[in-house]
PDB file of C-alpha atoms in Angstrom:
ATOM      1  CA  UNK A   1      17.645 -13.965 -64.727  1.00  0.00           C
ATOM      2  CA  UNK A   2      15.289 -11.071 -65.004  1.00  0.00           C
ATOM      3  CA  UNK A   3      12.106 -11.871 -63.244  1.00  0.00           C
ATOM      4  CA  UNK A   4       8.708 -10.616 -65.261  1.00  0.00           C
ATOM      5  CA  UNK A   5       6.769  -7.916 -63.419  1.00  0.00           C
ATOM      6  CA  UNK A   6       3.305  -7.647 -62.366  1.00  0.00           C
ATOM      7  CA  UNK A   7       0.991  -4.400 -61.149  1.00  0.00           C
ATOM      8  CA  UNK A   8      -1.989  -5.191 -58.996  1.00  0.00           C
ATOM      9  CA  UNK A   9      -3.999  -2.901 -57.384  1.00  0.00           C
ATOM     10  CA  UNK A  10      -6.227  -3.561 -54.567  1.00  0.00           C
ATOM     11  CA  UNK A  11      -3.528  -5.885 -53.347  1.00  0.00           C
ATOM     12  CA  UNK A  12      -4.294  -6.069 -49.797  1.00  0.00           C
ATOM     13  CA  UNK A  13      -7.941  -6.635 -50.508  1.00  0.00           C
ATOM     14  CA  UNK A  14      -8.947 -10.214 -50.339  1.00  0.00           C
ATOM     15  CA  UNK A  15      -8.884 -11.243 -53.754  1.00  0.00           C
ATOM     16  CA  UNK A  16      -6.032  -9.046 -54.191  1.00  0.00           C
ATOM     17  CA  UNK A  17      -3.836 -10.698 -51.842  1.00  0.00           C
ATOM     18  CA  UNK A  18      -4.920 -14.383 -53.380  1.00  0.00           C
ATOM     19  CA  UNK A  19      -3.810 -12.610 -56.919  1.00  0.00           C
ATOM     20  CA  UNK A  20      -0.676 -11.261 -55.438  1.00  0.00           C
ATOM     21  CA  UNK A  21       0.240 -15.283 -53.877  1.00  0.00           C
ATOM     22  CA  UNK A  22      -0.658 -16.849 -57.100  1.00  0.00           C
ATOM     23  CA  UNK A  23       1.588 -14.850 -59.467  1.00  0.00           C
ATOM     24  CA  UNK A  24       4.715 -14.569 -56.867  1.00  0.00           C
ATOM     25  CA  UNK A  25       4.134 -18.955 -56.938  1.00  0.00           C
ATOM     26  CA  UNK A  26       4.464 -17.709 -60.562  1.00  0.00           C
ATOM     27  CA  UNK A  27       7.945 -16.503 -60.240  1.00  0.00           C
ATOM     28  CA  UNK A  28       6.598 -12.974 -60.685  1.00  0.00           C
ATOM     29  CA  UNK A  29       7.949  -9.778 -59.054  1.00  0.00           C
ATOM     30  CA  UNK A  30       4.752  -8.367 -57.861  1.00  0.00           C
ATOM     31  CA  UNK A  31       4.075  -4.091 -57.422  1.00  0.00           C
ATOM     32  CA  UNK A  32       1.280  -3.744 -54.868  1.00  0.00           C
ATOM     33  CA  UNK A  33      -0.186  -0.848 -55.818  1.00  0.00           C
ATOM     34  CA  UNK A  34      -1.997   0.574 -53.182  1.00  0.00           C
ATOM     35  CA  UNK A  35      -3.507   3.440 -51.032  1.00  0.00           C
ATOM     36  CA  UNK A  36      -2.850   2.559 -48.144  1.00  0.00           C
ATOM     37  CA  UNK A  37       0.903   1.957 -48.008  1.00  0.00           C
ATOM     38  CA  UNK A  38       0.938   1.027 -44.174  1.00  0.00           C
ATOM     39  CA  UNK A  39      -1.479  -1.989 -44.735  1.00  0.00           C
ATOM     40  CA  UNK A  40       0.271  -3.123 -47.587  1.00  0.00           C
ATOM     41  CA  UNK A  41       3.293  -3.397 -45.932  1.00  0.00           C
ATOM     42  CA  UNK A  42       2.104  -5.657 -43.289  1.00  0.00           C
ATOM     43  CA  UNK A  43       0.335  -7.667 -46.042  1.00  0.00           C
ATOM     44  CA  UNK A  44       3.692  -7.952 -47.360  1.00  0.00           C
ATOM     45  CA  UNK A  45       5.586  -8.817 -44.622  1.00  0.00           C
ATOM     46  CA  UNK A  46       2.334 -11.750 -44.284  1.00  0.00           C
ATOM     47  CA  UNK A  47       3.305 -12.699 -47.846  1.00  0.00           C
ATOM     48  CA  UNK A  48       7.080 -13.466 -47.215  1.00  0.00           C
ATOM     49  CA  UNK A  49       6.774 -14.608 -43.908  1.00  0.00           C
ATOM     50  CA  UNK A  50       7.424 -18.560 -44.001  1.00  0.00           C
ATOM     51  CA  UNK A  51       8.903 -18.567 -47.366  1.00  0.00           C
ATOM     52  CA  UNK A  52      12.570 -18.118 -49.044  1.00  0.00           C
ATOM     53  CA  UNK A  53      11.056 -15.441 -51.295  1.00  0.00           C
ATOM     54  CA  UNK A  54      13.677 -12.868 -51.667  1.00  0.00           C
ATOM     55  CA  UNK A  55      12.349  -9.355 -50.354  1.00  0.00           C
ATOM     56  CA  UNK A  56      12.612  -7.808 -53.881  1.00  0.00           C
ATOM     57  CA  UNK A  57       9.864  -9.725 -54.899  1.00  0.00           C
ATOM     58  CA  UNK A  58       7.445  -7.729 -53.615  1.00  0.00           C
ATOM     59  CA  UNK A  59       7.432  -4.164 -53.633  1.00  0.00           C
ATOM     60  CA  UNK A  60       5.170  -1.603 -52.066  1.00  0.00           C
ATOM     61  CA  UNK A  61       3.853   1.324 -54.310  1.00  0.00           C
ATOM     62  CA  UNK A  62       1.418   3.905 -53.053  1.00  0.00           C
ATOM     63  CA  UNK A  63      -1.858   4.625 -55.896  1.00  0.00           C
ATOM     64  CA  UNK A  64      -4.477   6.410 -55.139  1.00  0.00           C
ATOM     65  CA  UNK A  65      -6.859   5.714 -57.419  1.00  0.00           C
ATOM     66  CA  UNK A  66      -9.513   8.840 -55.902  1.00  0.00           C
ATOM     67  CA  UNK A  67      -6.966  11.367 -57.515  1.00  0.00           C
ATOM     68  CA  UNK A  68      -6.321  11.341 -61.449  1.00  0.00           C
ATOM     69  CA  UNK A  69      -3.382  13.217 -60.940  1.00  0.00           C
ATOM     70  CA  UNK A  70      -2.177  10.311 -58.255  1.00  0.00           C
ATOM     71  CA  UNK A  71      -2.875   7.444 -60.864  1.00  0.00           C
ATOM     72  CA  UNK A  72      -0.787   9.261 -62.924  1.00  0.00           C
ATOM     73  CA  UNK A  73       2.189  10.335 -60.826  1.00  0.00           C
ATOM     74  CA  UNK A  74       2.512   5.975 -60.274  1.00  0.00           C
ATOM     75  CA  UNK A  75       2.239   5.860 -63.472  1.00  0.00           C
ATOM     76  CA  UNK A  76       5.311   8.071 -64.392  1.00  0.00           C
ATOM     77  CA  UNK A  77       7.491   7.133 -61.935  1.00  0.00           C
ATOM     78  CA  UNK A  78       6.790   3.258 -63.860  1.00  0.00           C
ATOM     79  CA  UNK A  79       7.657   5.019 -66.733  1.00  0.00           C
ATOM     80  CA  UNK A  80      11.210   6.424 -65.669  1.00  0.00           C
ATOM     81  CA  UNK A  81      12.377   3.504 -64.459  1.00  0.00           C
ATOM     82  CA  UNK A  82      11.470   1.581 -67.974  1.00  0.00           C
ATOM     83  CA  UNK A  83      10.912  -1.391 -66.882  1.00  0.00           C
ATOM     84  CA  UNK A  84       8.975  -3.911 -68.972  1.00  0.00           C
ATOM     85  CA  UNK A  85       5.305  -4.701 -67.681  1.00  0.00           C
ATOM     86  CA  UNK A  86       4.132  -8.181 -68.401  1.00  0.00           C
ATOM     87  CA  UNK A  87       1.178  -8.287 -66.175  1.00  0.00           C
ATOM     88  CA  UNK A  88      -1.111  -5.363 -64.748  1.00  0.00           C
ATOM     89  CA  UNK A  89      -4.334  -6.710 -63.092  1.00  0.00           C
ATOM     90  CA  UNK A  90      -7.098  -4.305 -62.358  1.00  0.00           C
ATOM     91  CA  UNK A  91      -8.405  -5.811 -59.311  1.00  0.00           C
ATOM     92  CA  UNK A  92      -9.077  -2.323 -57.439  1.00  0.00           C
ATOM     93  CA  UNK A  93     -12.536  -1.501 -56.759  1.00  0.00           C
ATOM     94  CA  UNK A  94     -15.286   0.219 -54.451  1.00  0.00           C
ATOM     95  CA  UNK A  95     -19.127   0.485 -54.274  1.00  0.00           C
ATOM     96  CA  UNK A  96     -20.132   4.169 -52.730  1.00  0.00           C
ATOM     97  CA  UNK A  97     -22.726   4.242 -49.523  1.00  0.00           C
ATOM     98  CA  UNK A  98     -23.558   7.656 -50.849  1.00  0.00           C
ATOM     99  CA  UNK A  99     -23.020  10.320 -53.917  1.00  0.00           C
ATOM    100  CA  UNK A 100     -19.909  12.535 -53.551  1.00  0.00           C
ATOM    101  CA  UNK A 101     -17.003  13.522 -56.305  1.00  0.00           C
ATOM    102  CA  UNK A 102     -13.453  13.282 -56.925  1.00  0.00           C
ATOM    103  CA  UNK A 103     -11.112  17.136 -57.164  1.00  0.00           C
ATOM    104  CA  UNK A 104     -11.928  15.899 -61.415  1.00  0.00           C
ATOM    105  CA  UNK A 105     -15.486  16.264 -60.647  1.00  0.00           C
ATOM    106  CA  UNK A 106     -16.230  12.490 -61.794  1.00  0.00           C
ATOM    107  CA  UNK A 107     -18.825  10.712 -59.118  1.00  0.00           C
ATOM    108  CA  UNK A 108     -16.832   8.671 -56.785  1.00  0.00           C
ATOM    109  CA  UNK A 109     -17.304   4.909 -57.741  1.00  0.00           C
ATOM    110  CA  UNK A 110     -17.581   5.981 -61.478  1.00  0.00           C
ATOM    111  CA  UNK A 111     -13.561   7.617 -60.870  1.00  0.00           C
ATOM    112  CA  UNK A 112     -12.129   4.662 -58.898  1.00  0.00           C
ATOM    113  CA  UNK A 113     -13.556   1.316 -61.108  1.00  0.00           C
ATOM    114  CA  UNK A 114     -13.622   2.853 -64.451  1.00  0.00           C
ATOM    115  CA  UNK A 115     -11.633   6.342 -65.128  1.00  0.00           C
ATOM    116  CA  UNK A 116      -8.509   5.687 -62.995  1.00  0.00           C
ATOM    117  CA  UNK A 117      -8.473   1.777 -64.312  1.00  0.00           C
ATOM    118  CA  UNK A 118      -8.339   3.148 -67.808  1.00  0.00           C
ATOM    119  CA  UNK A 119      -6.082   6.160 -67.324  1.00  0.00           C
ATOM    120  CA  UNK A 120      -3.392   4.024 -65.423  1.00  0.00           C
ATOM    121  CA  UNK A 121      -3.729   0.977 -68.476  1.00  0.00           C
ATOM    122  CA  UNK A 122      -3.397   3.868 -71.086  1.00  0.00           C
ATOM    123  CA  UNK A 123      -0.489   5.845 -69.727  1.00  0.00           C
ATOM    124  CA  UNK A 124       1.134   2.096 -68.476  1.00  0.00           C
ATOM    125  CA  UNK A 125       1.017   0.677 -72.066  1.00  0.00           C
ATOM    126  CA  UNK A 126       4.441   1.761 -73.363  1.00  0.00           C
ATOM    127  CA  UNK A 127       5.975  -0.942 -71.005  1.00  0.00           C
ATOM    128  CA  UNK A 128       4.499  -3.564 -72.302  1.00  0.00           C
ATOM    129  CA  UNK A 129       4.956  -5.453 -75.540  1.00  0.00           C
ATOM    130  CA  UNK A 130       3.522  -8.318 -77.039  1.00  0.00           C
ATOM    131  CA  UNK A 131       2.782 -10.907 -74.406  1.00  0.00           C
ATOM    132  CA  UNK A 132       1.869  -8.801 -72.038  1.00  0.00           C
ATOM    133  CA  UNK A 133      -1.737  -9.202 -70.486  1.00  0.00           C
ATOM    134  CA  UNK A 134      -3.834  -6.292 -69.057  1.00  0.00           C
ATOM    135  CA  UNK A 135      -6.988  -7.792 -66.874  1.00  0.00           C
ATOM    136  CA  UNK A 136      -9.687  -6.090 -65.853  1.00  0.00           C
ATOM    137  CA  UNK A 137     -12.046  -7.238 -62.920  1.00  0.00           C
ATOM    138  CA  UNK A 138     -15.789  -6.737 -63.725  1.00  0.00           C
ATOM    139  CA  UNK A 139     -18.751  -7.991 -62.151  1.00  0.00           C
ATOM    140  CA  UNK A 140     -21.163  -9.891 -63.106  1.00  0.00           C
ATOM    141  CA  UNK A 141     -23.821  -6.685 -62.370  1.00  0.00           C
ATOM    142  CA  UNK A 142     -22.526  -5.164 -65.825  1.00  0.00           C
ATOM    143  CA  UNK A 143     -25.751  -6.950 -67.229  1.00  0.00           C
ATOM    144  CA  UNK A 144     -27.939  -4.384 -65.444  1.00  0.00           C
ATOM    145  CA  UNK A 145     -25.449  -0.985 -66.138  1.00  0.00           C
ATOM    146  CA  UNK A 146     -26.577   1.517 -68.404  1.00  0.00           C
ATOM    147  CA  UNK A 147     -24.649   4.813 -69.902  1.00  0.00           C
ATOM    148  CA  UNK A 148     -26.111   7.412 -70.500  1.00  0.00           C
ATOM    149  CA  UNK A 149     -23.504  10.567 -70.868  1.00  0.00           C
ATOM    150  CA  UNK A 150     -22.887  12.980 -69.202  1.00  0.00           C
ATOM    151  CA  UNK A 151     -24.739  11.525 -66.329  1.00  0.00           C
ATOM    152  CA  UNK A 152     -22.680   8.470 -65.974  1.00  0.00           C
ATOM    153  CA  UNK A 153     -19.239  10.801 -65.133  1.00  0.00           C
ATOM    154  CA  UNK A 154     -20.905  13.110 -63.241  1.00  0.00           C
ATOM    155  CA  UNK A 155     -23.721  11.369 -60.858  1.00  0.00           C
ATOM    156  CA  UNK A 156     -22.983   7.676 -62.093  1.00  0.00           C
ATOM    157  CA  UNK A 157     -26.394   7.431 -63.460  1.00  0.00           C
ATOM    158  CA  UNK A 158     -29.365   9.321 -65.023  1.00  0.00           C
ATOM    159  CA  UNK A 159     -32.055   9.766 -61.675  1.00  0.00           C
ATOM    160  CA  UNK A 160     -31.350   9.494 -58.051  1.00  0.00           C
ATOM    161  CA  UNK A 161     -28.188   7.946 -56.827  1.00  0.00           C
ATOM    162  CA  UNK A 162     -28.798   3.986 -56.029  1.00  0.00           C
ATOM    163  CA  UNK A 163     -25.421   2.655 -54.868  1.00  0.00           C
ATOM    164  CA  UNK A 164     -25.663  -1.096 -56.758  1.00  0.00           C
ATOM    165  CA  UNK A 165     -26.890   0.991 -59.956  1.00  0.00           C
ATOM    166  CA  UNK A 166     -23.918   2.944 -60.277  1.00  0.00           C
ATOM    167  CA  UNK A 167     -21.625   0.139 -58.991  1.00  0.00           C
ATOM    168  CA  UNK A 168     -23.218  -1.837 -62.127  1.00  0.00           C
ATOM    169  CA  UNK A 169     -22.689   0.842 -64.025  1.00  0.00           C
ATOM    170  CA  UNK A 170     -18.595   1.362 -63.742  1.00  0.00           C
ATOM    171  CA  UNK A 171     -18.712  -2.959 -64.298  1.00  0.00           C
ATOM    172  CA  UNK A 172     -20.126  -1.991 -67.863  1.00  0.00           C
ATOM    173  CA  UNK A 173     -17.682   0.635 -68.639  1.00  0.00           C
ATOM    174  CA  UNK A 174     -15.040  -1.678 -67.398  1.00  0.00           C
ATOM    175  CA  UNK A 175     -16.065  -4.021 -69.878  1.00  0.00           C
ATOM    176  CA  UNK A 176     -16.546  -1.727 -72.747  1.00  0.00           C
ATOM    177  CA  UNK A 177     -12.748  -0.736 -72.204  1.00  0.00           C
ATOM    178  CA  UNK A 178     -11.883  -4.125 -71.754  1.00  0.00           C
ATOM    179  CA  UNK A 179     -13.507  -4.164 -75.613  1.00  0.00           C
ATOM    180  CA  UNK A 180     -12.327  -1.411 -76.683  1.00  0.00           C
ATOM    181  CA  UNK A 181      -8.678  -1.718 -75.831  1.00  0.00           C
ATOM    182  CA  UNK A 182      -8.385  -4.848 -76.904  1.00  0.00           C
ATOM    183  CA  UNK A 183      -9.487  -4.405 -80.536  1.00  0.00           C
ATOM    184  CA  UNK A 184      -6.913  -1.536 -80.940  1.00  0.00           C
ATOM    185  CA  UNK A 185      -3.794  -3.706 -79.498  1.00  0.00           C
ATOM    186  CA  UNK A 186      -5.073  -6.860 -81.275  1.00  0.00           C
ATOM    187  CA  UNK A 187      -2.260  -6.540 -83.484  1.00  0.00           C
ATOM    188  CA  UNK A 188       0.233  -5.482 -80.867  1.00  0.00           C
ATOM    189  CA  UNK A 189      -0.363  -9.015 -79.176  1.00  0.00           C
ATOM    190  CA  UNK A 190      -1.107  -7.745 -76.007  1.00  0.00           C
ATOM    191  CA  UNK A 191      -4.322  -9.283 -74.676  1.00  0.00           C
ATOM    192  CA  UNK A 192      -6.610  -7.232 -73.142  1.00  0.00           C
ATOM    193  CA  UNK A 193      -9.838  -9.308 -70.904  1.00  0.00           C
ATOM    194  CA  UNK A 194     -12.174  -8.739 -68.153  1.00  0.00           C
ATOM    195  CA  UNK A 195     -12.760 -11.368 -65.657  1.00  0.00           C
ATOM    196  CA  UNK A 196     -16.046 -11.803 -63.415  1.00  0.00           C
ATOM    197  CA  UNK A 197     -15.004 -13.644 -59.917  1.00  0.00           C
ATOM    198  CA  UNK A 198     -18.555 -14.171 -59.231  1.00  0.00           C
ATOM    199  CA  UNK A 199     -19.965 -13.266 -55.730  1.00  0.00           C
ATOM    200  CA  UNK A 200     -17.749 -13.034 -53.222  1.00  0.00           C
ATOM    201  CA  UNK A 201     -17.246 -12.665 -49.749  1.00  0.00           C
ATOM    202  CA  UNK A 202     -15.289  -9.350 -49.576  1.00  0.00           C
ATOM    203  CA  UNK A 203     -15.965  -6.194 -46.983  1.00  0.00           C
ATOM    204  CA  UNK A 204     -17.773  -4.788 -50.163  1.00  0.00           C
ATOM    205  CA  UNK A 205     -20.804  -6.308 -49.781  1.00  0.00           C
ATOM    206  CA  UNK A 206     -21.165  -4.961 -46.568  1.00  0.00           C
ATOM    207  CA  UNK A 207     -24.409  -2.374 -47.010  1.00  0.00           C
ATOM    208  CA  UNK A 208     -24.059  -0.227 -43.918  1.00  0.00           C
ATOM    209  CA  UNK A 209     -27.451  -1.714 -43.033  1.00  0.00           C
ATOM    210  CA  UNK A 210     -28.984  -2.861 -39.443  1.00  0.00           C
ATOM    211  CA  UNK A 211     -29.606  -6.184 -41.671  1.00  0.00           C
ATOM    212  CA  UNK A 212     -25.853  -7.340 -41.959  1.00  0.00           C
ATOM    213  CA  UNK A 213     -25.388  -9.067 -39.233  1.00  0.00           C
ATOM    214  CA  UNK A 214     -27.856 -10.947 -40.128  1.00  0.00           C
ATOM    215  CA  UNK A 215     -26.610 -11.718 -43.740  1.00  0.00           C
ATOM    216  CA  UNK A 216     -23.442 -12.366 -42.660  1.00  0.00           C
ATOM    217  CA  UNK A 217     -24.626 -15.155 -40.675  1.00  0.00           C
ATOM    218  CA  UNK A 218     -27.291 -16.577 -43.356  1.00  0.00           C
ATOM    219  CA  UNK A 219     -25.272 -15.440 -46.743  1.00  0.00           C
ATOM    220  CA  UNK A 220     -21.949 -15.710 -46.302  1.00  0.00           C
ATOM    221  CA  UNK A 221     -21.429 -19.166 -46.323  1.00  0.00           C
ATOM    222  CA  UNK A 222     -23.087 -19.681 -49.034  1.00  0.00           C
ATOM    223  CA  UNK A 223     -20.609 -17.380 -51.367  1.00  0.00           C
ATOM    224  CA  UNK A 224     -17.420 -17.831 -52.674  1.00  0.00           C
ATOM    225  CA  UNK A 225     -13.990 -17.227 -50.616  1.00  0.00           C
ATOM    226  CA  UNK A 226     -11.670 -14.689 -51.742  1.00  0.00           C
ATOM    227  CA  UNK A 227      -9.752 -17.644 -53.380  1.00  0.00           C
ATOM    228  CA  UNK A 228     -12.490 -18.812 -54.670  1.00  0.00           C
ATOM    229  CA  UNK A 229     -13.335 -15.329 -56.825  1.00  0.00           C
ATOM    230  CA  UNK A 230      -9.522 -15.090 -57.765  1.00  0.00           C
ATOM    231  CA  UNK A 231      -9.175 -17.987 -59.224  1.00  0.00           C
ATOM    232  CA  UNK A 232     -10.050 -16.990 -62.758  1.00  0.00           C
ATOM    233  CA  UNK A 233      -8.100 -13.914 -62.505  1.00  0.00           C
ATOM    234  CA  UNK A 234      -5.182 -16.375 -61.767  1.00  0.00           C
ATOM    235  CA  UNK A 235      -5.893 -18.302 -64.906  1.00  0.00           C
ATOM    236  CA  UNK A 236      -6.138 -15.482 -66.584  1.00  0.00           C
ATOM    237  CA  UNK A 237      -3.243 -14.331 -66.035  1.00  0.00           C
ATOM    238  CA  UNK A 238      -1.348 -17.582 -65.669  1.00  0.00           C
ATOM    239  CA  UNK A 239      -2.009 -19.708 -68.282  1.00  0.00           C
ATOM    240  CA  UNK A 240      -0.875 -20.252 -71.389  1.00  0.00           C
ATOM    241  CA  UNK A 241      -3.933 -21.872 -72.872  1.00  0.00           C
ATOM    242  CA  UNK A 242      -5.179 -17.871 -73.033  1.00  0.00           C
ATOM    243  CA  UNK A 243      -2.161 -16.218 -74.070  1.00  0.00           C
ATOM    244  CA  UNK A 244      -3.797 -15.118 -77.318  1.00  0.00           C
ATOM    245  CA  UNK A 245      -7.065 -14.595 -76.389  1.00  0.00           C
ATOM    246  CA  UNK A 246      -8.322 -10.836 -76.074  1.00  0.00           C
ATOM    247  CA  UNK A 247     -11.339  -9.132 -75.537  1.00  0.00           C
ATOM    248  CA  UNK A 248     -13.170 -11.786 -73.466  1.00  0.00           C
ATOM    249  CA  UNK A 249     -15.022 -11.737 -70.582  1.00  0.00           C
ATOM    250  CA  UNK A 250     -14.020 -15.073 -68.587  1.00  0.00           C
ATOM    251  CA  UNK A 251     -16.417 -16.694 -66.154  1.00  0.00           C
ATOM    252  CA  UNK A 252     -15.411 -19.540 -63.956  1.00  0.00           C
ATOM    253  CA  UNK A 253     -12.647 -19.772 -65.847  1.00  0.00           C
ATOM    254  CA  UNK A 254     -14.074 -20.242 -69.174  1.00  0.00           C
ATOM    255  CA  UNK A 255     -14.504 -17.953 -71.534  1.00  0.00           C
ATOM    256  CA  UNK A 256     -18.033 -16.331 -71.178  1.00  0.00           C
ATOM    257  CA  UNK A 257     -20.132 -16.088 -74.448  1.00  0.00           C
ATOM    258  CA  UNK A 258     -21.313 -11.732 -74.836  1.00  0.00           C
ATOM    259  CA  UNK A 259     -24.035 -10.704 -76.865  1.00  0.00           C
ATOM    260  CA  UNK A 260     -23.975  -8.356 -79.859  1.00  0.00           C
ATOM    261  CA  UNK A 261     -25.619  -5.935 -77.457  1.00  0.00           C
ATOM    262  CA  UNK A 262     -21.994  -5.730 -75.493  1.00  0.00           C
ATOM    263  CA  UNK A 263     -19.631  -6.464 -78.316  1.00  0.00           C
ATOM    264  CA  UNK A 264     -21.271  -3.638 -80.809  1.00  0.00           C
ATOM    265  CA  UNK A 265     -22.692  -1.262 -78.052  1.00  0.00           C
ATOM    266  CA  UNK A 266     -24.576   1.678 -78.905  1.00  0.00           C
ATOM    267  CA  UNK A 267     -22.654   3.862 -76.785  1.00  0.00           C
ATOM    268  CA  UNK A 268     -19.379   1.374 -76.579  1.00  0.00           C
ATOM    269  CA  UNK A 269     -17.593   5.007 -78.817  1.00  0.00           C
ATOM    270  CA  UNK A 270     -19.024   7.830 -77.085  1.00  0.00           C
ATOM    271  CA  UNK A 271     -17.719   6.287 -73.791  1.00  0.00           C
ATOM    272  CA  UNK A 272     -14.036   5.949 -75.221  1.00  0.00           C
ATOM    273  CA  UNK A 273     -14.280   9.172 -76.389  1.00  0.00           C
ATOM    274  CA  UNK A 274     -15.537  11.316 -73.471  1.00  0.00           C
ATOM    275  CA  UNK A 275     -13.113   9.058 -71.189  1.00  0.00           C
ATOM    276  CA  UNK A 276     -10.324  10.877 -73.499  1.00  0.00           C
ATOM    277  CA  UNK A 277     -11.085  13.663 -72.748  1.00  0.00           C
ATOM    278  CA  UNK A 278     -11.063  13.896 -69.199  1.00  0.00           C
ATOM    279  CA  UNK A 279      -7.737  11.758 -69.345  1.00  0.00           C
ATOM    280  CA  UNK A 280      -6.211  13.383 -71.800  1.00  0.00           C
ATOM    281  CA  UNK A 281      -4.012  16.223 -69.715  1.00  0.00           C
ATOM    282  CA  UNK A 282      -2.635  13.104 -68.100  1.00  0.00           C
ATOM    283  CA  UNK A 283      -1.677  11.278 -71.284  1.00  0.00           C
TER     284      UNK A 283
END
């Protein structure tokens, strides 16, 4: 029996790695696609140990998601093998301490949560037919992001760089795509939906400030586990109750209810657009 496939990146993250478990319970053969190969080989090696899971079922990729042209080399060598995709979660993501660029000239957190999701879901979408589900992981900051173009490639927002401003920024895009893509494979039957895990206790909250120690002790607690923050990823992804619903955002593992001011936003075109065309010597 051929087992269905799954691409998630950030795998060795926490949520990642709660992802990963859930869809190899699944019966899934899961691609960690990751930067750093090394770590995700001893997160593998975690992952089998104490279990009959044949090694095949997990296999190590390396994706860096800084480099455009790296997202795309995975991609390709996806695309010679031609293997069908059922499942590619877009779990990857990172928050910048300070403004600096990718080679493409795209502001760090802007190229790793938005423009390498979206090139590596465009150039992956010849494996996948209908039944397939793309998810994207958002935040629930998007309700503070703002475009404005071309500020948002190049410095992540209009004004001086503030870290959670940008970070909220990328969530938007994420969910604009999410939007976006899912309208134009509608008929395809491959669902397309971002999922908000809420806030969770990950290294990423971390601010490089003389004040986390101190929030670690007080905060913490009181936020969700990494399990906690996959779950609806999992469910997402899992279920069958969703497995024609696209262009959602879920929340707790419902389906969240978006505004006209995200479903018809102003700048929802421009964004696919100028995306395009810094992807487009990839695609």
């Amino acid at each position: 029996m051929k087992r269905k496939i799954a691409v998630v990146t950030g795998a060795t993250g926490g949520i990642g790695m709660e992802i990963t478990r859930a869809l190899l319970k699944g019966e899934f053969r899961v691609i960690m696609a990751c930067r750093n190969v090394e770590k995700a080989q001893q997160k593998r090696k975690e992952l089998l140990q104490g279990t009959d899971l044949a090694e095949d079922r997990i296999e190590v990729m390396h994706l860096d998601l800084f480099s455009l042209p790296g997202v795309a080399a995975f991609a390709d060598q996806l695309l010679r093998r031609g293997e069908k995709l059922n499942m590619l979660m877009n779990n990857a993501g990172t928050i910048s301490t300070h403004y600096s660029q990718t080679q493409e000239g795209v502001e760090r957190t802007v190229g790793v949560n938005y423009v390498a999701p979206y090139l590596l879901t465009r150039k992956l979408l010849p494996l996948m037919a209908p039944g397939s589900r793309i998810v994207n992981m958002v935040s629930c900051t998007y309700v503070i992001g703002k475009l404005t173009f071309p500020d948002f490639f190049i410095r992540g927002r209009c004004g001086a760089f503030r870290r959670l401003l940008v970070y909220s920024n990328t969530k938007l895009a994420l969910l604009l795509f999410t939007l976006s893509l899912s309208d134009k494979l509608r008929e395809q039957k491959i669902s397309v939906n971002a999922v908000d895990p809420g806030i969770v206790s990950t290294d990423m909250i971390t601010m490089q400030k003389w004040f986390d120690p101190l929030a670690d002790l007080f905060f913490r607690p009181l936020i969700r586990t990494p399990y906690q923050g996959a779950v609806t990823a999992i469910d997402v992804l899992l279920n069958e109750q969703w497995k024609d619903t696209t262009g959602t955002l879920f929340v707790s593992t419902r389906p969240g209810k978006l505004s006209e001011k995200y479903l018809r936003h102003a700048r929802i075109q421009e964004l696919w657009e100028q995306t395009e065309e810094i992807v487009k010597k990839w695609l």
